[in-house]
Amino acid sequence: MELCSSASLTSFYLKSFVVSLPSTSICSPYSFKPTKQFTSLTVSHTCHQLSHYSQRKLSVSARASASNEVVKDPLSADLIVKETQEPNCRMRLSVEVPEVVCEDCYDRVIDEFTKWAMVPGYPSGRQVPEDILVNYIGTEGVRKATVEAILKKTLPHAMSSVEGRALNDSIRITTSFSEMEKTYASLNILRYDVVVEVAPEVKWVPEDGYKNLKVVVELDSEIEAKTAAEQELKRLYKTLSTMRIVKNRGLQVGDVVVLDISATTVGQDGSEVEVLAAGSKGFNFDTEDGDTVVPGFLDAIIGIQRGETKSFPLAFPDSWKQEDLRGLPCQFTVECTELFYRELPELNDAIADKLLPGCTTIDQVKESLLERYTELEQTAKAQATDNAILDQLQKMIQVEIPKSLFEDQGSQLYGGKLLEIQSNMKLNEEQLEALSKPEAVREFLENQRENIECLIRQSFAVGDIFKRENLQISTDELVKGVESSVAEFKQLKQEYDEESIQAQVQEILEGAKVLEWLREHADVQYIIN
């Protein structure tokens, strides 16, 4: 067993400390036993959503104490702890353990060694003199075990001043183990430094500005229930049509045309350059969906006949969804390879069941569609409202974002994205390994820095409002949320840590409670685009 590794010490104090009988070494009766971690790569889609309110509130010592992993044993004397505030939300705790506490830990180590050490000449149960026991174990081994015991006993006490503020997985013992050994050997005391990231202070600008929110929510006209229901009825009606080949005329609005499209632009050197992203072969275009193409495209091809080619200039608008095409002037060449018109049945009650199974009249079809899209409109409207509120909240707070919190939130988002890619594309092990490499994660974090920091600011804002307004969630809500998440993990046959799930479910419920409170108190105005 490796006893002098500072990395192992740090890992241990971030997770758990257990006393056990060693099987491969007699240097120390203590061993490190980390708990199973809840990693981003085992998060389900639901738990990925929970990360939007992933503010780590409990200190490591407080969380461990709550789960009986670390217990604050009483000390025979007070520690001397000096706090120093450092940049990036870090706190340095310089700890000095007095001699009397060190002696208590030494006695504990001797007692533990006495229980299991099989010293030649001393049958089981017979007391081994201390000097003989130390000589058998080795002075260095006893010293290492004592330093570990001192750390185990004093670290929870040293962390008391930052309990409830320290961020999980951010504690680092920066003093080397060898340096601690030297101090203990020469002075019979122990000194060590701990660096921990603490939850930053949230400052509202203006103060309590969230209490007087005025939110403008922009809604897409397509989510309006009546419009959406009419469009869906039109789409369903089209599915009942019979396609007929157009003869002796050119393209009209309402026709369906198959086009071969190519586009060129002028390069920096004045030469003609093909724009591959703007071209398409066998493009099936319903002329009633003219808003899906470049403005002016439909007007330019009206009248085109089968086998005919037309060429015309158009520029992509600055709002085009493909960024690399925005504002780009192109010369389009379009060949009409097929041209059809629809032969539609009469829109009457006779086709109601074909439009929507179970319906007997067209009115019933319209009512059912309107009811369906009214529910979707309400859901979309609520989501848009929440998004607008959260976006405004994150602009109203000033908060320093700890590095570990940024990396944790970003890693969770990346893990969720990786799961989404895996489910859609069925990546093989080699591809998954490539996407899981640290450099791939770092690139994602840097590219998504603004979005990640926005989510974290939202999280801090929501958490602060929950505390300020003394909001509460019920035990039943928490239990049901945990059960639902656990059931999803089991269904997906994924590993999970129930304690971590409970913490995240609690945070998402708190977020929902805050949004409910804000919707009730905010002045919300809706604009239809």
mmCIF file of N, CA, C and O in Angstrom, residues 175-249:
data_model
loop_
_atom_site.group_PDB
_atom_site.id
_atom_site.type_symbol
_atom_site.label_atom_id
_atom_site.label_comp_id
_atom_site.label_asym_id
_atom_site.label_seq_id
_atom_site.Cartn_x
_atom_site.Cartn_y
_atom_site.Cartn_z
ATOM 1 N N THR A 175 0.211 20.924 0.924
ATOM 2 C CA THR A 175 1.479 20.582 1.571
ATOM 3 C C THR A 175 1.831 19.140 1.243
ATOM 4 O O THR A 175 0.988 18.244 1.364
ATOM 5 N N SER A 176 3.058 18.912 0.828
ATOM 6 C CA SER A 176 3.472 17.553 0.473
ATOM 7 C C SER A 176 3.501 16.675 1.712
ATOM 8 O O SER A 176 3.736 17.138 2.833
ATOM 9 N N PHE A 177 3.284 15.385 1.502
ATOM 10 C CA PHE A 177 3.286 14.449 2.617
ATOM 11 C C PHE A 177 4.663 14.397 3.279
ATOM 12 O O PHE A 177 4.770 14.325 4.505
ATOM 13 N N SER A 178 5.708 14.438 2.477
ATOM 14 C CA SER A 178 7.069 14.381 3.039
ATOM 15 C C SER A 178 7.354 15.586 3.913
ATOM 16 O O SER A 178 8.024 15.470 4.959
ATOM 17 N N GLU A 179 6.845 16.750 3.515
ATOM 18 C CA GLU A 179 7.035 17.956 4.325
ATOM 19 C C GLU A 179 6.294 17.836 5.654
ATOM 20 O O GLU A 179 6.811 18.248 6.714
ATOM 21 N N MET A 180 5.088 17.260 5.617
ATOM 22 C CA MET A 180 4.342 17.065 6.866
ATOM 23 C C MET A 180 5.066 16.084 7.780
ATOM 24 O O MET A 180 5.114 16.268 8.995
ATOM 25 N N GLU A 181 5.628 15.040 7.184
ATOM 26 C CA GLU A 181 6.395 14.075 7.972
ATOM 27 C C GLU A 181 7.561 14.738 8.696
ATOM 28 O O GLU A 181 7.820 14.475 9.876
ATOM 29 N N LYS A 182 8.287 15.594 7.979
ATOM 30 C CA LYS A 182 9.457 16.261 8.565
ATOM 31 C C LYS A 182 9.057 17.146 9.736
ATOM 32 O O LYS A 182 9.709 17.163 10.781
ATOM 33 N N THR A 183 7.968 17.903 9.553
ATOM 34 C CA THR A 183 7.497 18.781 10.629
ATOM 35 C C THR A 183 7.101 17.972 11.854
ATOM 36 O O THR A 183 7.459 18.312 12.997
ATOM 37 N N TYR A 184 6.378 16.888 11.622
ATOM 38 C CA TYR A 184 5.937 16.056 12.744
ATOM 39 C C TYR A 184 7.133 15.405 13.445
ATOM 40 O O TYR A 184 7.200 15.360 14.683
ATOM 41 N N ALA A 185 8.093 14.918 12.667
ATOM 42 C CA ALA A 185 9.254 14.234 13.251
ATOM 43 C C ALA A 185 10.112 15.174 14.085
ATOM 44 O O ALA A 185 10.664 14.778 15.133
ATOM 45 N N SER A 186 10.232 16.431 13.650
ATOM 46 C CA SER A 186 11.123 17.365 14.335
ATOM 47 C C SER A 186 10.454 18.148 15.453
ATOM 48 O O SER A 186 11.073 18.460 16.476
ATOM 49 N N LEU A 187 9.144 18.463 15.301
ATOM 50 C CA LEU A 187 8.465 19.331 16.264
ATOM 51 C C LEU A 187 7.335 18.649 17.026
ATOM 52 O O LEU A 187 6.783 19.228 17.960
ATOM 53 N N ASN A 188 6.979 17.454 16.598
ATOM 54 C CA ASN A 188 5.858 16.721 17.197
ATOM 55 C C ASN A 188 4.531 17.472 17.051
ATOM 56 O O ASN A 188 3.609 17.300 17.846
ATOM 57 N N ILE A 189 4.448 18.334 16.056
ATOM 58 C CA ILE A 189 3.195 18.984 15.673
ATOM 59 C C ILE A 189 3.032 18.757 14.167
ATOM 60 O O ILE A 189 3.942 18.224 13.519
ATOM 61 N N LEU A 190 1.904 19.150 13.642
ATOM 62 C CA LEU A 190 1.690 18.991 12.200
ATOM 63 C C LEU A 190 1.187 20.308 11.627
ATOM 64 O O LEU A 190 0.335 20.971 12.231
ATOM 65 N N ARG A 191 1.744 20.674 10.477
ATOM 66 C CA ARG A 191 1.278 21.865 9.760
ATOM 67 C C ARG A 191 0.940 21.451 8.331
ATOM 68 O O ARG A 191 1.691 20.706 7.710
ATOM 69 N N TYR A 192 -0.169 21.936 7.839
ATOM 70 C CA TYR A 192 -0.520 21.689 6.444
ATOM 71 C C TYR A 192 -1.446 22.783 5.943
ATOM 72 O O TYR A 192 -2.150 23.429 6.711
ATOM 73 N N ASP A 193 -1.404 22.998 4.622
ATOM 74 C CA ASP A 193 -2.265 23.981 3.968
ATOM 75 C C ASP A 193 -3.321 23.269 3.134
ATOM 76 O O ASP A 193 -3.027 22.274 2.464
ATOM 77 N N VAL A 194 -4.521 23.792 3.202
ATOM 78 C CA VAL A 194 -5.633 23.282 2.400
ATOM 79 C C VAL A 194 -6.165 24.429 1.544
ATOM 80 O O VAL A 194 -6.406 25.523 2.059
ATOM 81 N N VAL A 195 -6.310 24.176 0.250
ATOM 82 C CA VAL A 195 -6.920 25.161 -0.645
ATOM 83 C C VAL A 195 -8.273 24.617 -1.084
ATOM 84 O O VAL A 195 -8.379 23.458 -1.502
ATOM 85 N N VAL A 196 -9.296 25.433 -0.965
ATOM 86 C CA VAL A 196 -10.646 25.001 -1.306
ATOM 87 C C VAL A 196 -11.360 26.125 -2.042
ATOM 88 O O VAL A 196 -11.147 27.307 -1.739
ATOM 89 N N GLU A 197 -12.159 25.764 -3.024
ATOM 90 C CA GLU A 197 -12.994 26.751 -3.693
ATOM 91 C C GLU A 197 -14.310 26.875 -2.936
ATOM 92 O O GLU A 197 -14.906 25.867 -2.563
ATOM 93 N N VAL A 198 -14.731 28.108 -2.727
ATOM 94 C CA VAL A 198 -15.967 28.349 -1.984
ATOM 95 C C VAL A 198 -16.992 29.006 -2.892
ATOM 96 O O VAL A 198 -16.645 29.661 -3.885
ATOM 97 N N ALA A 199 -18.244 28.787 -2.556
ATOM 98 C CA ALA A 199 -19.326 29.394 -3.345
ATOM 99 C C ALA A 199 -19.180 30.906 -3.287
ATOM 100 O O ALA A 199 -19.063 31.487 -2.207
ATOM 101 N N PRO A 200 -19.168 31.560 -4.443
ATOM 102 C CA PRO A 200 -18.974 33.005 -4.466
ATOM 103 C C PRO A 200 -20.213 33.764 -4.011
ATOM 104 O O PRO A 200 -21.317 33.225 -3.987
ATOM 105 N N GLU A 201 -20.013 35.002 -3.692
ATOM 106 C CA GLU A 201 -21.125 35.866 -3.298
ATOM 107 C C GLU A 201 -21.885 36.303 -4.547
ATOM 108 O O GLU A 201 -21.289 36.660 -5.561
ATOM 109 N N VAL A 202 -23.188 36.246 -4.454
ATOM 110 C CA VAL A 202 -24.042 36.672 -5.562
ATOM 111 C C VAL A 202 -24.493 38.104 -5.297
ATOM 112 O O VAL A 202 -25.089 38.406 -4.269
ATOM 113 N N LYS A 203 -24.220 38.989 -6.245
ATOM 114 C CA LYS A 203 -24.614 40.390 -6.114
ATOM 115 C C LYS A 203 -25.613 40.730 -7.210
ATOM 116 O O LYS A 203 -25.358 40.506 -8.393
ATOM 117 N N TRP A 204 -26.769 41.251 -6.793
ATOM 118 C CA TRP A 204 -27.817 41.605 -7.766
ATOM 119 C C TRP A 204 -27.693 43.062 -8.173
ATOM 120 O O TRP A 204 -27.462 43.936 -7.340
ATOM 121 N N VAL A 205 -27.808 43.306 -9.461
ATOM 122 C CA VAL A 205 -27.775 44.667 -9.994
ATOM 123 C C VAL A 205 -29.005 44.868 -10.893
ATOM 124 O O VAL A 205 -29.061 44.312 -11.996
ATOM 125 N N PRO A 206 -30.031 45.645 -10.400
ATOM 126 C CA PRO A 206 -30.069 46.305 -9.093
ATOM 127 C C PRO A 206 -30.382 45.318 -7.971
ATOM 128 O O PRO A 206 -30.817 44.196 -8.244
ATOM 129 N N GLU A 207 -30.173 45.720 -6.741
ATOM 130 C CA GLU A 207 -30.440 44.877 -5.589
ATOM 131 C C GLU A 207 -31.914 44.470 -5.585
ATOM 132 O O GLU A 207 -32.807 45.297 -5.774
ATOM 133 N N ASP A 208 -32.154 43.165 -5.384
ATOM 134 C CA ASP A 208 -33.512 42.600 -5.388
ATOM 135 C C ASP A 208 -34.241 42.861 -6.708
ATOM 136 O O ASP A 208 -35.472 42.909 -6.767
ATOM 137 N N GLY A 209 -33.452 42.997 -7.783
ATOM 138 C CA GLY A 209 -34.059 43.291 -9.081
ATOM 139 C C GLY A 209 -34.982 42.201 -9.573
ATOM 140 O O GLY A 209 -35.903 42.464 -10.349
ATOM 141 N N TYR A 210 -34.757 40.979 -9.115
ATOM 142 C CA TYR A 210 -35.592 39.859 -9.555
ATOM 143 C C TYR A 210 -37.032 39.993 -9.093
ATOM 144 O O TYR A 210 -37.942 39.348 -9.636
ATOM 145 N N LYS A 211 -37.270 40.847 -8.072
ATOM 146 C CA LYS A 211 -38.628 40.992 -7.546
ATOM 147 C C LYS A 211 -39.504 41.850 -8.458
ATOM 148 O O LYS A 211 -40.728 41.863 -8.307
ATOM 149 N N ASN A 212 -38.874 42.579 -9.372
ATOM 150 C CA ASN A 212 -39.631 43.472 -10.254
ATOM 151 C C ASN A 212 -39.280 43.184 -11.714
ATOM 152 O O ASN A 212 -39.047 44.102 -12.496
ATOM 153 N N LEU A 213 -39.268 41.907 -12.067
ATOM 154 C CA LEU A 213 -38.897 41.525 -13.426
ATOM 155 C C LEU A 213 -39.947 41.977 -14.438
ATOM 156 O O LEU A 213 -41.144 41.810 -14.228
ATOM 157 N N LYS A 214 -39.462 42.551 -15.530
ATOM 158 C CA LYS A 214 -40.312 42.845 -16.682
ATOM 159 C C LYS A 214 -39.711 42.079 -17.845
ATOM 160 O O LYS A 214 -38.613 42.399 -18.306
ATOM 161 N N VAL A 215 -40.433 41.074 -18.303
ATOM 162 C CA VAL A 215 -39.891 40.150 -19.290
ATOM 163 C C VAL A 215 -40.695 40.224 -20.577
ATOM 164 O O VAL A 215 -41.928 40.174 -20.556
ATOM 165 N N VAL A 216 -39.976 40.359 -21.691
ATOM 166 C CA VAL A 216 -40.597 40.316 -23.003
ATOM 167 C C VAL A 216 -40.274 38.961 -23.628
ATOM 168 O O VAL A 216 -39.104 38.618 -23.798
ATOM 169 N N VAL A 217 -41.307 38.196 -23.932
ATOM 170 C CA VAL A 217 -41.130 36.847 -24.489
ATOM 171 C C VAL A 217 -41.531 36.858 -25.953
ATOM 172 O O VAL A 217 -42.676 37.174 -26.290
ATOM 173 N N GLU A 218 -40.566 36.540 -26.818
ATOM 174 C CA GLU A 218 -40.845 36.484 -28.247
ATOM 175 C C GLU A 218 -41.267 35.067 -28.624
ATOM 176 O O GLU A 218 -40.540 34.113 -28.363
ATOM 177 N N LEU A 219 -42.445 34.954 -29.224
ATOM 178 C CA LEU A 219 -42.982 33.651 -29.606
ATOM 179 C C LEU A 219 -43.046 33.534 -31.121
ATOM 180 O O LEU A 219 -43.412 34.491 -31.809
ATOM 181 N N ASP A 220 -42.700 32.395 -31.616
ATOM 182 C CA ASP A 220 -42.802 32.118 -33.049
ATOM 183 C C ASP A 220 -44.268 31.921 -33.402
ATOM 184 O O ASP A 220 -44.997 31.213 -32.701
ATOM 185 N N SER A 221 -44.702 32.525 -34.469
ATOM 186 C CA SER A 221 -46.108 32.417 -34.867
ATOM 187 C C SER A 221 -46.524 30.974 -35.133
ATOM 188 O O SER A 221 -47.701 30.627 -35.033
ATOM 189 N N GLU A 222 -45.539 30.121 -35.452
ATOM 190 C CA GLU A 222 -45.852 28.729 -35.763
ATOM 191 C C GLU A 222 -46.354 27.953 -34.543
ATOM 192 O O GLU A 222 -46.960 26.898 -34.690
ATOM 193 N N ILE A 223 -46.062 28.453 -33.327
ATOM 194 C CA ILE A 223 -46.534 27.723 -32.150
ATOM 195 C C ILE A 223 -47.958 28.139 -31.782
ATOM 196 O O ILE A 223 -48.573 27.527 -30.914
ATOM 197 N N GLU A 224 -48.482 29.211 -32.431
ATOM 198 C CA GLU A 224 -49.849 29.640 -32.135
ATOM 199 C C GLU A 224 -50.799 28.511 -32.531
ATOM 200 O O GLU A 224 -50.752 27.990 -33.650
ATOM 201 N N ALA A 225 -51.640 28.087 -31.604
ATOM 202 C CA ALA A 225 -52.424 26.864 -31.748
ATOM 203 C C ALA A 225 -53.286 26.866 -33.011
ATOM 204 O O ALA A 225 -53.307 25.885 -33.761
ATOM 205 N N LYS A 226 -54.002 27.949 -33.265
ATOM 206 C CA LYS A 226 -54.902 27.980 -34.413
ATOM 207 C C LYS A 226 -54.117 27.853 -35.714
ATOM 208 O O LYS A 226 -54.481 27.069 -36.605
ATOM 209 N N THR A 227 -53.014 28.597 -35.818
ATOM 210 C CA THR A 227 -52.192 28.547 -37.038
ATOM 211 C C THR A 227 -51.579 27.170 -37.216
ATOM 212 O O THR A 227 -51.584 26.597 -38.319
ATOM 213 N N ALA A 228 -51.044 26.608 -36.125
ATOM 214 C CA ALA A 228 -50.407 25.295 -36.189
ATOM 215 C C ALA A 228 -51.409 24.211 -36.565
ATOM 216 O O ALA A 228 -51.099 23.294 -37.331
ATOM 217 N N ALA A 229 -52.631 24.306 -36.013
ATOM 218 C CA ALA A 229 -53.665 23.312 -36.314
ATOM 219 C C ALA A 229 -54.069 23.388 -37.791
ATOM 220 O O ALA A 229 -54.276 22.354 -38.447
ATOM 221 N N GLU A 230 -54.176 24.607 -38.317
ATOM 222 C CA GLU A 230 -54.528 24.772 -39.730
ATOM 223 C C GLU A 230 -53.437 24.220 -40.641
ATOM 224 O O GLU A 230 -53.722 23.567 -41.656
ATOM 225 N N GLN A 231 -52.179 24.457 -40.276
ATOM 226 C CA GLN A 231 -51.061 23.941 -41.074
ATOM 227 C C GLN A 231 -51.018 22.418 -41.043
ATOM 228 O O GLN A 231 -50.726 21.773 -42.051
ATOM 229 N N GLU A 232 -51.323 21.840 -39.881
ATOM 230 C CA GLU A 232 -51.309 20.387 -39.772
ATOM 231 C C GLU A 232 -52.450 19.774 -40.580
ATOM 232 O O GLU A 232 -52.273 18.725 -41.218
ATOM 233 N N LEU A 233 -53.602 20.411 -40.556
ATOM 234 C CA LEU A 233 -54.717 19.927 -41.365
ATOM 235 C C LEU A 233 -54.355 19.972 -42.849
ATOM 236 O O LEU A 233 -54.642 19.022 -43.605
ATOM 237 N N LYS A 234 -53.704 21.030 -43.240
ATOM 238 C CA LYS A 234 -53.280 21.172 -44.636
ATOM 239 C C LYS A 234 -52.280 20.086 -45.004
ATOM 240 O O LYS A 234 -52.342 19.495 -46.089
ATOM 241 N N ARG A 235 -51.352 19.796 -44.084
ATOM 242 C CA ARG A 235 -50.348 18.751 -44.333
ATOM 243 C C ARG A 235 -51.010 17.386 -44.454
ATOM 244 O O ARG A 235 -50.689 16.599 -45.357
ATOM 245 N N LEU A 236 -51.939 17.092 -43.532
ATOM 246 C CA LEU A 236 -52.634 15.813 -43.577
ATOM 247 C C LEU A 236 -53.458 15.672 -44.859
ATOM 248 O O LEU A 236 -53.522 14.590 -45.456
ATOM 249 N N TYR A 237 -54.060 16.752 -45.268
ATOM 250 C CA TYR A 237 -54.876 16.751 -46.485
ATOM 251 C C TYR A 237 -54.008 16.440 -47.700
ATOM 252 O O TYR A 237 -54.396 15.679 -48.598
ATOM 253 N N LYS A 238 -52.802 16.994 -47.719
ATOM 254 C CA LYS A 238 -51.891 16.757 -48.842
ATOM 255 C C LYS A 238 -51.487 15.288 -48.954
ATOM 256 O O LYS A 238 -51.238 14.777 -50.045
ATOM 257 N N THR A 239 -51.426 14.596 -47.805
ATOM 258 C CA THR A 239 -51.020 13.178 -47.841
ATOM 259 C C THR A 239 -52.035 12.308 -48.580
ATOM 260 O O THR A 239 -51.721 11.181 -48.978
ATOM 261 N N LEU A 240 -53.252 12.828 -48.745
ATOM 262 C CA LEU A 240 -54.297 12.061 -49.443
ATOM 263 C C LEU A 240 -54.322 12.363 -50.946
ATOM 264 O O LEU A 240 -55.167 11.835 -51.669
ATOM 265 N N SER A 241 -53.419 13.215 -51.396
ATOM 266 C CA SER A 241 -53.428 13.612 -52.807
ATOM 267 C C SER A 241 -52.781 12.557 -53.690
ATOM 268 O O SER A 241 -52.009 11.710 -53.238
ATOM 269 N N THR A 242 -53.091 12.649 -54.969
ATOM 270 C CA THR A 242 -52.440 11.828 -55.992
ATOM 271 C C THR A 242 -51.591 12.759 -56.851
ATOM 272 O O THR A 242 -52.068 13.799 -57.319
ATOM 273 N N MET A 243 -50.308 12.399 -57.044
ATOM 274 C CA MET A 243 -49.411 13.245 -57.810
ATOM 275 C C MET A 243 -49.566 12.956 -59.304
ATOM 276 O O MET A 243 -49.506 11.802 -59.728
ATOM 277 N N ARG A 244 -49.782 14.009 -60.094
ATOM 278 C CA ARG A 244 -49.936 13.895 -61.543
ATOM 279 C C ARG A 244 -48.840 14.717 -62.229
ATOM 280 O O ARG A 244 -48.460 15.793 -61.746
ATOM 281 N N ILE A 245 -48.340 14.223 -63.353
ATOM 282 C CA ILE A 245 -47.295 14.928 -64.099
ATOM 283 C C ILE A 245 -47.902 16.127 -64.813
ATOM 284 O O ILE A 245 -48.950 16.026 -65.461
ATOM 285 N N VAL A 246 -47.236 17.270 -64.686
ATOM 286 C CA VAL A 246 -47.681 18.487 -65.361
ATOM 287 C C VAL A 246 -47.294 18.410 -66.840
ATOM 288 O O VAL A 246 -46.139 18.093 -67.170
ATOM 289 N N LYS A 247 -48.245 18.739 -67.705
ATOM 290 C CA LYS A 247 -47.977 18.758 -69.153
ATOM 291 C C LYS A 247 -48.425 20.106 -69.733
ATOM 292 O O LYS A 247 -49.420 20.670 -69.307
ATOM 293 N N ASN A 248 -47.679 20.584 -70.708
ATOM 294 C CA ASN A 248 -48.059 21.759 -71.488
ATOM 295 C C ASN A 248 -48.177 23.054 -70.676
ATOM 296 O O ASN A 248 -48.928 23.956 -71.020
ATOM 297 N N ARG A 249 -47.474 23.152 -69.573
ATOM 298 C CA ARG A 249 -47.430 24.424 -68.839
ATOM 299 C C ARG A 249 -46.200 24.438 -67.924
ATOM 300 O O ARG A 249 -45.552 23.426 -67.690
#
